[in-house]
Amino acid sequence: MKKTVQSKFPDNFLWGGAVAANQCEGAYLEDGKLMSTADIKARGFFGGIRRDADYYPTHKAIDFYHTYKSDLKMMADANFNIFRTSINWTRIYPTGEEATPNQKGIDYYHDMFTYCHSLGMKVMVTISHYETPLNLVDKYGGWDNRCFIDYYLKFVRTIVDNLSDCVDYWLTFNEIGNAAVKPICWDAAAIDPESDNLLQRMYQAAHHQFVASALAVKYIHENSSAKVGAMIAYKTVYPYTCDPKDVEAAEKEKRKEYFFSDVQVRGKYPSYIWKFFEEHNLDIKMEYGDEEVIASYPVDFITFSYYRSRVVKADEAEPAEITTNTLEGISNPYLPKTGWGWSVDPKGLELALLELYDRYQKPLFVSENGLGAIDEVENDQIHDTYRIDYMREHIKAMKDAIKNGVDLFGYTMWGPIDIVSNGTGQMSKRYGIIYVDLDDDGNGTGRRLKKDSYAWYSKTIASNGEDLD
Ligand code: BG6
């Protein structure tokens, strides 16, 4: 018997772009919104959580709060059929503790998502993307405090009740595994990376997020027809050599990443994690019923961010090199790097898709991928061939994975319009196919310009990934 091999992107493939509310909206205290954890991240590598900085990039960002109509129109004109963003929790519940939601926040997102639909774009919403109400954190600490589950679920119920008519896909937590990665735990779990007993706190936070995520899946399934996905950060892991010790170290590292999707997809803590907990003297507190909840409400599909791969060596206790906002690990001599030291590895994306599909057999979606680079403007033109090359090779890699049987249903490139970098707070680390005239200090006209990659991506989408020249 012969079966036809899928050689193209499926006809209904979703093409678009992804942002996070806090990185683009600005208007940080407008229409009732109050501060979120993103709003005290100062500019600079590792941002720094500071109350006394003179400039916080998210406060103004690119003013998407006011410009979303023209920005989204540009994306739709580039043939996008999906737009991914998050809902800034503090627009809906400014302190997190209110009994009733802020209607202006609900209206804002309802208008935006309805507008996306009118432009022919589906809407994928990340419920929590690194923007927890600061009031909750100041009062109760981070996600290792169990009370966050209830605050989060109140938020979930409100947005599902009010926005289900215009949301197609929900993701419960952005890059959930980063709750247990220093220093990104501040973003993902609202835990200060300098705090005591950090590993214990981070994994406890992750447990609470698993429970919260499962209960969110339950609520969404019971109250809408939308699908709910996981969102993990995937960095394909390679052993440094074929020395079995390096291979073993790489496998261990992979399992640390897989832990999060294993729980969200398979609905239970994997057996290997208990040894890791024992080795690190971790004691994760679970309440009666937590395991049942996690088992009962797994996600429908898996999305992930993919920017680069990693190399792991047995005798390196910790990744050696910190080149930018996250741990780069050991340098891979076979791969070029971005200006921020991230390896450029399209093959790693194909491998990620194969590995995830082999492991779970669930539909996959690449919810973030892109190149952060410095762009030069000449006569209002930006010739970003480097970005086109990056996207072309990664799209080819997705196609190769599809040929190998992977069920991939969409791709949202990261930052279709230039936004504030999450890791470094820079505007100059640009991902967009649409340029925004603002610098790292927030100076500039805010004017939007189409980069060369804009026409290229529009054409690629129009051909459903066939015309990649
Ligand atoms: C992902 C995050 O990890 O990487 C985004 O979900 C982030 O919020 C993106 O912006 C790119 O990272 P950076 O640090 O270059 O903005």
CSV table of C-alpha atoms and ligand atoms in Angstrom, one decimal:
chain,number,residue,atom,x,y,z
A,1,MET,CA,0.0,0.0,0.0
A,2,LYS,CA,1.2,3.5,-0.8
A,3,LYS,CA,0.0,6.7,0.9
A,4,THR,CA,0.4,10.1,-0.6
A,5,VAL,CA,3.0,12.2,1.1
A,6,GLN,CA,1.8,15.7,1.9
A,7,SER,CA,4.3,17.9,-0.1
A,8,LYS,CA,2.8,21.3,0.4
A,9,PHE,CA,1.3,23.4,3.2
A,10,PRO,CA,-2.3,22.4,3.7
A,11,ASP,CA,-4.8,24.6,1.9
A,12,ASN,CA,-6.2,26.1,5.1
A,13,PHE,CA,-2.8,26.8,6.6
A,14,LEU,CA,-2.8,29.8,8.9
A,15,TRP,CA,-0.2,32.5,8.2
A,16,GLY,CA,0.3,35.6,10.2
A,17,GLY,CA,2.2,37.4,13.0
A,18,ALA,CA,2.3,37.4,16.8
A,19,VAL,CA,2.8,40.1,19.4
A,20,ALA,CA,2.3,40.5,23.2
A,21,ALA,CA,0.1,43.3,24.4
A,22,ASN,CA,2.7,44.7,26.8
A,23,GLN,CA,5.3,45.0,24.1
A,24,CYS,CA,3.2,46.9,21.7
A,25,GLU,CA,0.2,48.7,23.2
A,26,GLY,CA,1.7,51.3,25.5
A,27,ALA,CA,-1.0,53.4,27.1
A,28,TYR,CA,0.0,51.7,30.3
A,29,LEU,CA,-2.3,53.7,32.6
A,30,GLU,CA,-5.1,54.5,30.1
A,31,ASP,CA,-8.8,53.7,30.4
A,32,GLY,CA,-8.4,52.2,33.9
A,33,LYS,CA,-5.4,50.0,33.3
A,34,LEU,CA,-2.9,49.8,36.1
A,35,MET,CA,0.7,48.4,36.3
A,36,SER,CA,1.6,44.9,35.3
A,37,THR,CA,4.9,43.2,35.9
A,38,ALA,CA,6.0,44.3,32.4
A,39,ASP,CA,5.7,47.9,33.4
A,40,ILE,CA,8.6,47.9,35.9
A,41,LYS,CA,11.1,46.3,33.6
A,42,ALA,CA,13.7,48.8,32.9
A,43,ARG,CA,15.4,48.9,29.5
A,44,GLY,CA,18.6,47.0,29.0
A,45,PHE,CA,19.9,43.4,29.0
A,46,PHE,CA,18.0,41.4,31.6
A,47,GLY,CA,15.8,44.5,31.9
A,48,GLY,CA,16.1,44.7,35.6
A,49,ILE,CA,13.1,44.9,37.7
A,50,ARG,CA,13.4,48.4,39.0
A,51,ARG,CA,11.0,51.0,40.6
A,52,ASP,CA,13.4,53.9,40.0
A,53,ALA,CA,14.3,53.7,36.4
A,54,ASP,CA,14.0,56.9,34.3
A,55,TYR,CA,12.5,55.0,31.4
A,56,TYR,CA,10.3,52.0,31.0
A,57,PRO,CA,9.8,51.0,27.3
A,58,THR,CA,6.4,49.3,27.7
A,59,HIS,CA,4.8,52.5,29.0
A,60,LYS,CA,4.7,53.9,25.5
A,61,ALA,CA,5.8,51.0,23.3
A,62,ILE,CA,4.6,51.6,19.8
A,63,ASP,CA,1.2,53.0,20.9
A,64,PHE,CA,-0.6,50.1,19.3
A,65,TYR,CA,-3.4,50.8,21.8
A,66,HIS,CA,-4.4,53.7,19.6
A,67,THR,CA,-3.0,52.6,16.2
A,68,TYR,CA,-4.2,49.1,16.1
A,69,LYS,CA,-6.7,49.7,13.2
A,70,SER,CA,-4.1,50.9,10.7
A,71,ASP,CA,-1.5,48.4,11.9
A,72,LEU,CA,-3.8,45.5,11.6
A,73,LYS,CA,-5.0,46.7,8.2
A,74,MET,CA,-1.3,46.6,7.1
A,75,MET,CA,-1.1,43.0,8.3
A,76,ALA,CA,-4.3,42.0,6.5
A,77,ASP,CA,-3.0,43.7,3.4
A,78,ALA,CA,0.0,41.5,3.6
A,79,ASN,CA,-2.4,38.5,3.4
A,80,PHE,CA,-2.3,37.5,7.0
A,81,ASN,CA,-5.2,35.2,7.9
A,82,ILE,CA,-4.4,35.1,11.6
A,83,PHE,CA,-3.2,37.5,14.3
A,84,ARG,CA,-1.9,36.4,17.7
A,85,THR,CA,-1.8,38.8,20.6
A,86,SER,CA,-2.3,38.7,24.4
A,87,ILE,CA,-4.9,40.3,26.6
A,88,ASN,CA,-3.2,42.6,29.1
A,89,TRP,CA,-4.7,41.3,32.3
A,90,THR,CA,-4.5,44.7,33.9
A,91,ARG,CA,-6.8,46.3,31.3
A,92,ILE,CA,-9.5,43.8,32.5
A,93,TYR,CA,-8.7,43.6,36.2
A,94,PRO,CA,-6.3,46.6,36.9
A,95,THR,CA,-5.3,45.3,40.4
A,96,GLY,CA,-6.3,41.7,39.8
A,97,GLU,CA,-8.6,41.9,42.8
A,98,GLU,CA,-11.6,43.8,41.6
A,99,ALA,CA,-15.0,42.0,41.9
A,100,THR,CA,-16.1,43.4,38.5
A,101,PRO,CA,-14.0,43.8,35.4
A,102,ASN,CA,-13.1,47.1,33.6
A,103,GLN,CA,-15.6,47.4,30.8
A,104,LYS,CA,-13.3,49.7,28.8
A,105,GLY,CA,-10.7,46.9,28.7
A,106,ILE,CA,-13.2,44.4,27.5
A,107,ASP,CA,-14.6,46.8,24.9
A,108,TYR,CA,-11.1,47.5,23.6
A,109,TYR,CA,-10.3,43.8,22.9
A,110,HIS,CA,-13.7,43.1,21.6
A,111,ASP,CA,-13.4,45.9,19.1
A,112,MET,CA,-9.9,44.8,18.1
A,113,PHE,CA,-10.7,41.2,17.6
A,114,THR,CA,-14.0,41.9,15.8
A,115,TYR,CA,-11.9,44.2,13.5
A,116,CYS,CA,-9.5,41.4,12.9
A,117,HIS,CA,-12.4,39.2,11.8
A,118,SER,CA,-13.7,41.9,9.5
A,119,LEU,CA,-10.3,41.9,7.9
A,120,GLY,CA,-10.3,38.2,7.4
A,121,MET,CA,-7.9,37.4,10.2
A,122,LYS,CA,-8.6,34.7,12.8
A,123,VAL,CA,-7.6,35.6,16.4
A,124,MET,CA,-5.3,33.6,18.6
A,125,VAL,CA,-5.1,35.0,22.2
A,126,THR,CA,-2.5,34.3,24.7
A,127,ILE,CA,-4.2,34.7,28.1
A,128,SER,CA,-1.1,35.4,30.1
A,129,HIS,CA,2.0,36.7,28.3
A,130,TYR,CA,4.4,38.1,30.9
A,131,GLU,CA,2.0,40.8,32.2
A,132,THR,CA,0.7,39.8,35.6
A,133,PRO,CA,-1.0,42.6,37.7
A,134,LEU,CA,1.7,44.2,39.8
A,135,ASN,CA,-0.6,44.7,42.7
A,136,LEU,CA,-1.0,40.9,43.1
A,137,VAL,CA,2.7,40.4,43.0
A,138,ASP,CA,3.4,43.1,45.5
A,139,LYS,CA,0.7,41.7,47.9
A,140,TYR,CA,1.0,38.0,47.4
A,141,GLY,CA,4.4,37.3,45.8
A,142,GLY,CA,4.5,35.4,42.5
A,143,TRP,CA,2.8,32.4,41.0
A,144,ASP,CA,4.2,30.1,43.7
A,145,ASN,CA,1.4,31.5,45.9
A,146,ARG,CA,-1.7,29.3,45.2
A,147,CYS,CA,-4.0,32.3,45.3
A,148,PHE,CA,-2.9,33.2,41.8
A,149,ILE,CA,-4.9,30.3,40.4
A,150,ASP,CA,-8.2,31.9,41.5
A,151,TYR,CA,-7.2,35.4,40.3
A,152,TYR,CA,-6.2,34.0,36.9
A,153,LEU,CA,-9.4,32.0,36.6
A,154,LYS,CA,-11.6,35.0,37.4
A,155,PHE,CA,-9.8,36.7,34.5
A,156,VAL,CA,-10.2,33.7,32.2
A,157,ARG,CA,-14.0,33.5,32.9
A,158,THR,CA,-14.4,37.2,32.2
A,159,ILE,CA,-12.6,37.1,28.9
A,160,VAL,CA,-14.2,33.9,27.7
A,161,ASP,CA,-17.7,35.1,28.6
A,162,ASN,CA,-17.2,38.4,26.9
A,163,LEU,CA,-14.9,37.7,23.9
A,164,SER,CA,-15.6,34.1,22.8
A,165,ASP,CA,-17.6,35.4,19.8
A,166,CYS,CA,-14.4,36.8,18.4
A,167,VAL,CA,-11.6,34.5,19.6
A,168,ASP,CA,-10.7,31.4,17.6
A,169,TYR,CA,-7.8,30.0,19.6
A,170,TRP,CA,-6.7,30.4,23.2
A,171,LEU,CA,-3.3,29.8,24.7
A,172,THR,CA,-3.2,29.5,28.4
A,173,PHE,CA,0.3,30.7,29.3
A,174,ASN,CA,3.1,32.1,27.1
A,175,GLU,CA,6.2,29.9,27.2
A,176,ILE,CA,5.0,28.2,30.3
A,177,GLY,CA,8.4,26.4,30.9
A,178,ASN,CA,10.0,29.8,31.5
A,179,ALA,CA,8.4,29.8,34.9
A,180,ALA,CA,11.3,27.6,35.9
A,181,VAL,CA,14.1,29.3,34.0
A,182,LYS,CA,16.2,31.8,35.7
A,183,PRO,CA,16.2,34.8,35.0
A,184,ILE,CA,13.0,34.6,32.9
A,185,CYS,CA,11.0,33.5,35.8
A,186,TRP,CA,10.1,37.1,36.5
A,187,ASP,CA,8.3,37.3,33.2
A,188,ALA,CA,6.6,33.9,33.3
A,189,ALA,CA,5.8,33.4,37.0
A,190,ALA,CA,6.3,36.9,38.5
A,191,ILE,CA,9.1,35.6,40.7
A,192,ASP,CA,12.1,37.8,41.4
A,193,PRO,CA,15.1,35.9,40.1
A,194,GLU,CA,17.2,37.2,43.0
A,195,SER,CA,14.8,35.6,45.6
A,196,ASP,CA,15.8,32.8,48.0
A,197,ASN,CA,14.9,29.2,47.4
A,198,LEU,CA,14.4,30.1,43.8
A,199,LEU,CA,14.2,26.6,42.2
A,200,GLN,CA,11.6,25.5,44.7
A,201,ARG,CA,9.6,28.7,44.1
A,202,MET,CA,9.8,28.3,40.3
A,203,TYR,CA,8.6,24.7,40.2
A,204,GLN,CA,5.9,25.4,42.7
A,205,ALA,CA,4.7,28.3,40.4
A,206,ALA,CA,4.7,25.9,37.5
A,207,HIS,CA,2.5,23.5,39.3
A,208,HIS,CA,0.0,26.3,40.0
A,209,GLN,CA,0.1,27.2,36.4
A,210,PHE,CA,-0.6,23.6,35.3
A,211,VAL,CA,-3.7,23.6,37.5
A,212,ALA,CA,-4.8,27.0,36.3
A,213,SER,CA,-4.2,26.0,32.7
A,214,ALA,CA,-6.2,22.8,33.0
A,215,LEU,CA,-9.1,24.7,34.7
A,216,ALA,CA,-8.9,27.3,31.9
A,217,VAL,CA,-9.2,24.5,29.3
A,218,LYS,CA,-12.2,23.1,31.2
A,219,TYR,CA,-13.9,26.5,31.2
A,220,ILE,CA,-13.2,27.3,27.6
A,221,HIS,CA,-14.4,23.9,26.4
A,222,GLU,CA,-17.6,24.2,28.4
A,223,ASN,CA,-18.4,27.7,27.3
A,224,SER,CA,-17.2,28.1,23.7
A,225,SER,CA,-16.3,26.1,20.6
A,226,ALA,CA,-12.7,27.4,20.6
A,227,LYS,CA,-9.6,25.2,20.8
A,228,VAL,CA,-7.1,25.7,23.6
A,229,GLY,CA,-3.3,25.2,23.1
A,230,ALA,CA,-0.2,25.0,25.1
A,231,MET,CA,2.6,27.5,24.3
A,232,ILE,CA,6.2,26.4,25.1
A,233,ALA,CA,9.6,27.8,24.3
A,234,TYR,CA,11.4,25.2,22.3
A,235,LYS,CA,15.1,25.3,21.8
A,236,THR,CA,16.3,22.2,19.9
A,237,VAL,CA,19.0,20.5,22.0
A,238,TYR,CA,22.1,18.9,20.5
A,239,PRO,CA,24.8,17.0,22.4
A,240,TYR,CA,28.2,18.6,22.1
A,241,THR,CA,29.8,15.3,20.9
A,242,CYS,CA,28.7,11.7,20.4
A,243,ASP,CA,30.3,10.9,23.8
A,244,PRO,CA,27.4,9.1,25.5
A,245,LYS,CA,27.9,11.3,28.4
A,246,ASP,CA,27.2,14.4,26.3
A,247,VAL,CA,24.2,12.6,24.7
A,248,GLU,CA,22.9,11.7,28.2
A,249,ALA,CA,23.3,15.3,29.3
A,250,ALA,CA,21.5,16.6,26.2
A,251,GLU,CA,18.6,14.1,26.9
A,252,LYS,CA,18.4,15.3,30.5
A,253,GLU,CA,18.2,18.9,29.3
A,254,LYS,CA,15.5,18.0,26.8
A,255,ARG,CA,13.4,16.4,29.5
A,256,LYS,CA,13.6,19.6,31.5
A,257,GLU,CA,12.0,21.4,28.5
A,258,TYR,CA,9.5,18.5,27.8
A,259,PHE,CA,8.3,18.4,31.4
A,260,PHE,CA,6.0,21.3,30.7
A,261,SER,CA,4.4,20.0,27.5
A,262,ASP,CA,4.3,16.5,29.0
A,263,VAL,CA,2.1,17.7,31.8
A,264,GLN,CA,-0.1,19.9,29.6
A,265,VAL,CA,-0.5,17.4,26.8
A,266,ARG,CA,-0.4,14.0,28.6
A,267,GLY,CA,-2.2,15.3,31.7
A,268,LYS,CA,0.3,14.0,34.3
A,269,TYR,CA,3.7,14.6,35.8
A,270,PRO,CA,6.1,12.4,33.9
A,271,SER,CA,7.9,9.7,35.9
A,272,TYR,CA,11.4,11.2,35.2
A,273,ILE,CA,10.6,14.4,37.0
A,274,TRP,CA,10.6,12.9,40.5
A,275,LYS,CA,14.3,12.1,40.3
A,276,PHE,CA,15.0,15.7,39.2
A,277,PHE,CA,12.9,17.0,42.2
A,278,GLU,CA,14.8,14.6,44.5
A,279,GLU,CA,18.2,15.7,43.2
A,280,HIS,CA,17.4,19.3,43.7
A,281,ASN,CA,15.6,18.8,47.0
A,282,LEU,CA,12.3,20.1,45.7
A,283,ASP,CA,9.0,19.4,47.4
A,284,ILE,CA,6.1,20.5,45.3
A,285,LYS,CA,3.0,21.0,47.2
A,286,MET,CA,-0.1,19.7,45.5
A,287,GLU,CA,-3.6,19.7,46.8
A,288,TYR,CA,-6.1,16.9,46.7
A,289,GLY,CA,-7.7,16.9,43.3
A,290,ASP,CA,-4.9,18.7,41.4
A,291,GLU,CA,-3.7,15.6,39.7
A,292,GLU,CA,-7.2,14.8,38.6
A,293,VAL,CA,-7.8,18.3,37.2
A,294,ILE,CA,-4.5,18.1,35.3
A,295,ALA,CA,-5.4,14.7,33.9
A,296,SER,CA,-8.9,15.7,32.9
A,297,TYR,CA,-8.3,18.8,30.9
A,298,PRO,CA,-5.2,18.5,28.6
A,299,VAL,CA,-4.7,21.0,25.8
A,300,ASP,CA,-6.0,20.4,22.2
A,301,PHE,CA,-2.9,21.5,20.4
A,302,ILE,CA,0.7,22.6,20.9
A,303,THR,CA,2.2,25.9,19.9
A,304,PHE,CA,5.8,26.9,20.5
A,305,SER,CA,8.3,29.6,19.9
A,306,TYR,CA,11.4,28.7,18.0
A,307,TYR,CA,14.3,31.0,17.6
A,308,ARG,CA,17.4,28.9,17.9
A,309,SER,CA,19.0,25.6,19.1
A,310,ARG,CA,21.3,24.8,22.0
A,311,VAL,CA,24.3,22.7,22.6
A,312,VAL,CA,24.8,20.7,25.8
A,313,LYS,CA,28.0,19.2,27.2
A,314,ALA,CA,28.2,16.8,30.1
A,315,ASP,CA,31.0,18.6,32.0
A,316,GLU,CA,29.3,22.0,31.8
A,317,ALA,CA,27.2,22.2,34.9
A,318,GLU,CA,25.6,25.4,33.7
A,319,PRO,CA,25.5,26.9,30.2
A,320,ALA,CA,28.8,28.8,29.9
A,321,GLU,CA,28.0,31.8,27.9
A,322,ILE,CA,25.4,34.5,28.5
A,323,THR,CA,25.4,36.6,25.4
A,324,THR,CA,22.1,38.4,25.7
A,325,ASN,CA,18.7,38.2,27.4
A,326,THR,CA,18.6,34.4,27.8
A,327,LEU,CA,21.1,31.7,28.2
A,328,GLU,CA,22.8,30.9,24.9
A,329,GLY,CA,24.8,28.0,26.2
A,330,ILE,CA,27.8,26.6,24.3
A,331,SER,CA,28.4,28.1,20.9
A,332,ASN,CA,27.7,25.8,17.9
A,333,PRO,CA,30.5,26.2,15.4
A,334,TYR,CA,28.3,25.0,12.6
A,335,LEU,CA,25.8,27.8,12.9
A,336,PRO,CA,25.8,31.6,12.2
A,337,LYS,CA,24.5,33.9,14.9
A,338,THR,CA,22.4,37.0,15.1
A,339,GLY,CA,23.7,40.3,16.4
A,340,TRP,CA,22.4,39.2,19.8
A,341,GLY,CA,24.3,35.9,19.7
A,342,TRP,CA,21.3,33.6,19.0
A,343,SER,CA,22.2,30.7,16.7
A,344,VAL,CA,20.4,30.7,13.3
A,345,ASP,CA,19.3,27.1,12.8
A,346,PRO,CA,16.3,26.4,10.4
A,347,LYS,CA,17.1,22.7,10.6
A,348,GLY,CA,16.5,22.9,14.3
A,349,LEU,CA,13.0,24.0,13.6
A,350,GLU,CA,12.3,21.0,11.4
A,351,LEU,CA,13.8,18.8,14.1
A,352,ALA,CA,11.6,20.5,16.8
A,353,LEU,CA,8.5,19.8,14.7
A,354,LEU,CA,9.5,16.2,14.2
A,355,GLU,CA,10.3,15.6,17.9
A,356,LEU,CA,7.2,17.3,19.1
A,357,TYR,CA,5.0,15.4,16.7
A,358,ASP,CA,6.6,12.1,17.4
A,359,ARG,CA,6.2,12.6,21.1
A,360,TYR,CA,2.6,13.8,21.2
A,361,GLN,CA,0.8,13.2,17.8
A,362,LYS,CA,-1.1,16.5,18.4
A,363,PRO,CA,-1.6,19.3,15.9
A,364,LEU,CA,1.3,21.8,16.0
A,365,PHE,CA,1.5,25.5,15.4
A,366,VAL,CA,4.6,27.7,15.3
A,367,SER,CA,3.4,30.6,17.3
A,368,GLU,CA,6.7,32.6,17.3
A,369,ASN,CA,9.8,32.7,15.1
A,370,GLY,CA,11.8,35.5,13.7
A,371,LEU,CA,15.0,37.5,13.4
A,372,GLY,CA,15.8,40.4,15.8
A,373,ALA,CA,18.1,42.7,13.9
A,374,ILE,CA,19.2,46.3,13.4
A,375,ASP,CA,17.5,47.8,10.4
A,376,GLU,CA,18.9,50.8,8.4
A,377,VAL,CA,16.4,53.1,6.7
A,378,GLU,CA,17.5,54.7,3.4
A,379,ASN,CA,15.0,57.0,1.6
A,380,ASP,CA,12.2,55.4,3.6
A,381,GLN,CA,13.2,51.9,2.4
A,382,ILE,CA,14.5,49.0,4.5
A,383,HIS,CA,16.3,46.3,2.5
A,384,ASP,CA,16.2,43.6,5.1
A,385,THR,CA,17.3,40.7,2.9
A,386,TYR,CA,18.8,39.0,6.1
A,387,ARG,CA,15.2,38.8,7.5
A,388,ILE,CA,13.8,37.4,4.2
A,389,ASP,CA,16.6,34.8,4.2
A,390,TYR,CA,15.8,33.8,7.8
A,391,MET,CA,12.1,33.5,7.2
A,392,ARG,CA,12.6,31.6,3.9
A,393,GLU,CA,14.8,29.0,5.5
A,394,HIS,CA,12.5,28.5,8.5
A,395,ILE,CA,9.4,28.2,6.2
A,396,LYS,CA,11.3,25.7,4.1
A,397,ALA,CA,12.0,23.8,7.3
A,398,MET,CA,8.3,23.7,8.2
A,399,LYS,CA,7.5,22.4,4.8
A,400,ASP,CA,10.1,19.6,5.2
A,401,ALA,CA,8.5,18.6,8.5
A,402,ILE,CA,5.1,18.5,6.8
A,403,LYS,CA,6.6,16.2,4.1
A,404,ASN,CA,7.7,14.0,7.0
A,405,GLY,CA,4.1,13.7,8.2
A,406,VAL,CA,3.9,16.4,10.8
A,407,ASP,CA,0.4,17.9,11.3
A,408,LEU,CA,1.3,21.6,11.3
A,409,PHE,CA,-1.6,24.1,10.9
A,410,GLY,CA,-0.1,27.5,11.2
A,411,TYR,CA,2.8,30.0,11.6
A,412,THR,CA,2.8,33.4,13.2
A,413,MET,CA,6.1,35.1,12.8
A,414,TRP,CA,7.2,37.1,15.8
A,415,GLY,CA,6.7,40.8,15.8
A,416,PRO,CA,5.2,41.5,12.4
A,417,ILE,CA,5.5,45.1,13.4
A,418,ASP,CA,8.6,46.4,15.3
A,419,ILE,CA,7.8,46.3,19.1
A,420,VAL,CA,9.8,46.5,22.3
A,421,SER,CA,12.1,43.5,22.9
A,422,ASN,CA,11.0,41.5,25.9
A,423,GLY,CA,14.5,40.5,26.8
A,424,THR,CA,16.4,43.7,26.3
A,425,GLY,CA,13.8,46.4,26.3
A,426,GLN,CA,15.2,47.7,23.0
A,427,MET,CA,13.3,49.0,20.0
A,428,SER,CA,16.4,48.6,18.0
A,429,LYS,CA,16.1,44.8,18.2
A,430,ARG,CA,13.6,44.7,15.4
A,431,TYR,CA,11.6,41.7,14.2
A,432,GLY,CA,9.0,43.4,12.0
A,433,ILE,CA,8.2,43.4,8.4
A,434,ILE,CA,6.7,46.8,9.3
A,435,TYR,CA,9.2,49.3,10.6
A,436,VAL,CA,8.3,51.7,13.4
A,437,ASP,CA,10.2,54.9,13.6
A,438,LEU,CA,11.1,54.9,17.3
A,439,ASP,CA,14.4,54.5,19.0
A,440,ASP,CA,15.5,52.8,22.3
A,441,ASP,CA,14.6,55.9,24.3
A,442,GLY,CA,11.1,56.2,22.7
A,443,ASN,CA,12.1,59.1,20.5
A,444,GLY,CA,10.8,59.2,16.9
A,445,THR,CA,7.7,59.9,14.9
A,446,GLY,CA,6.2,56.4,15.3
A,447,ARG,CA,5.7,56.4,11.5
A,448,ARG,CA,5.2,52.9,9.9
A,449,LEU,CA,7.2,51.9,6.8
A,450,LYS,CA,7.0,48.6,4.9
A,451,LYS,CA,10.3,46.7,4.8
A,452,ASP,CA,11.3,44.6,1.8
A,453,SER,CA,10.3,41.6,3.9
A,454,TYR,CA,6.7,42.9,3.9
A,455,ALA,CA,6.3,42.3,0.2
A,456,TRP,CA,8.2,39.0,0.4
A,457,TYR,CA,6.0,37.6,3.2
A,458,SER,CA,2.8,38.8,1.5
A,459,LYS,CA,3.8,37.0,-1.7
A,460,THR,CA,4.8,33.9,0.2
A,461,ILE,CA,1.4,33.8,2.0
A,462,ALA,CA,-0.4,34.4,-1.3
A,463,SER,CA,1.3,31.3,-2.7
A,464,ASN,CA,0.6,29.4,0.5
A,465,GLY,CA,4.4,28.9,1.0
A,466,GLU,CA,5.2,27.8,-2.6
A,467,ASP,CA,6.8,31.0,-3.9
A,468,LEU,CA,9.8,31.5,-1.6
A,469,ASP,CA,12.1,33.4,-4.0
B,1,BG6,C1,9.7,35.0,23.3
B,1,BG6,C2,8.7,35.8,24.0
B,1,BG6,O1,10.4,34.3,24.2
B,1,BG6,O2,10.7,35.7,22.6
B,1,BG6,C3,8.4,37.2,23.4
B,1,BG6,O3,7.4,35.1,24.0
B,1,BG6,C4,9.7,37.8,23.0
B,1,BG6,O4,7.7,38.0,24.3
B,1,BG6,C5,10.4,37.0,22.0
B,1,BG6,O5,9.7,39.2,22.6
B,1,BG6,C6,11.7,37.5,21.4
B,1,BG6,O6,12.6,37.8,22.4
B,1,BG6,P1,13.2,39.3,22.6
B,1,BG6,O7,13.9,39.3,23.9
B,1,BG6,O8,14.1,39.4,21.4
B,1,BG6,O9,12.1,40.2,22.5
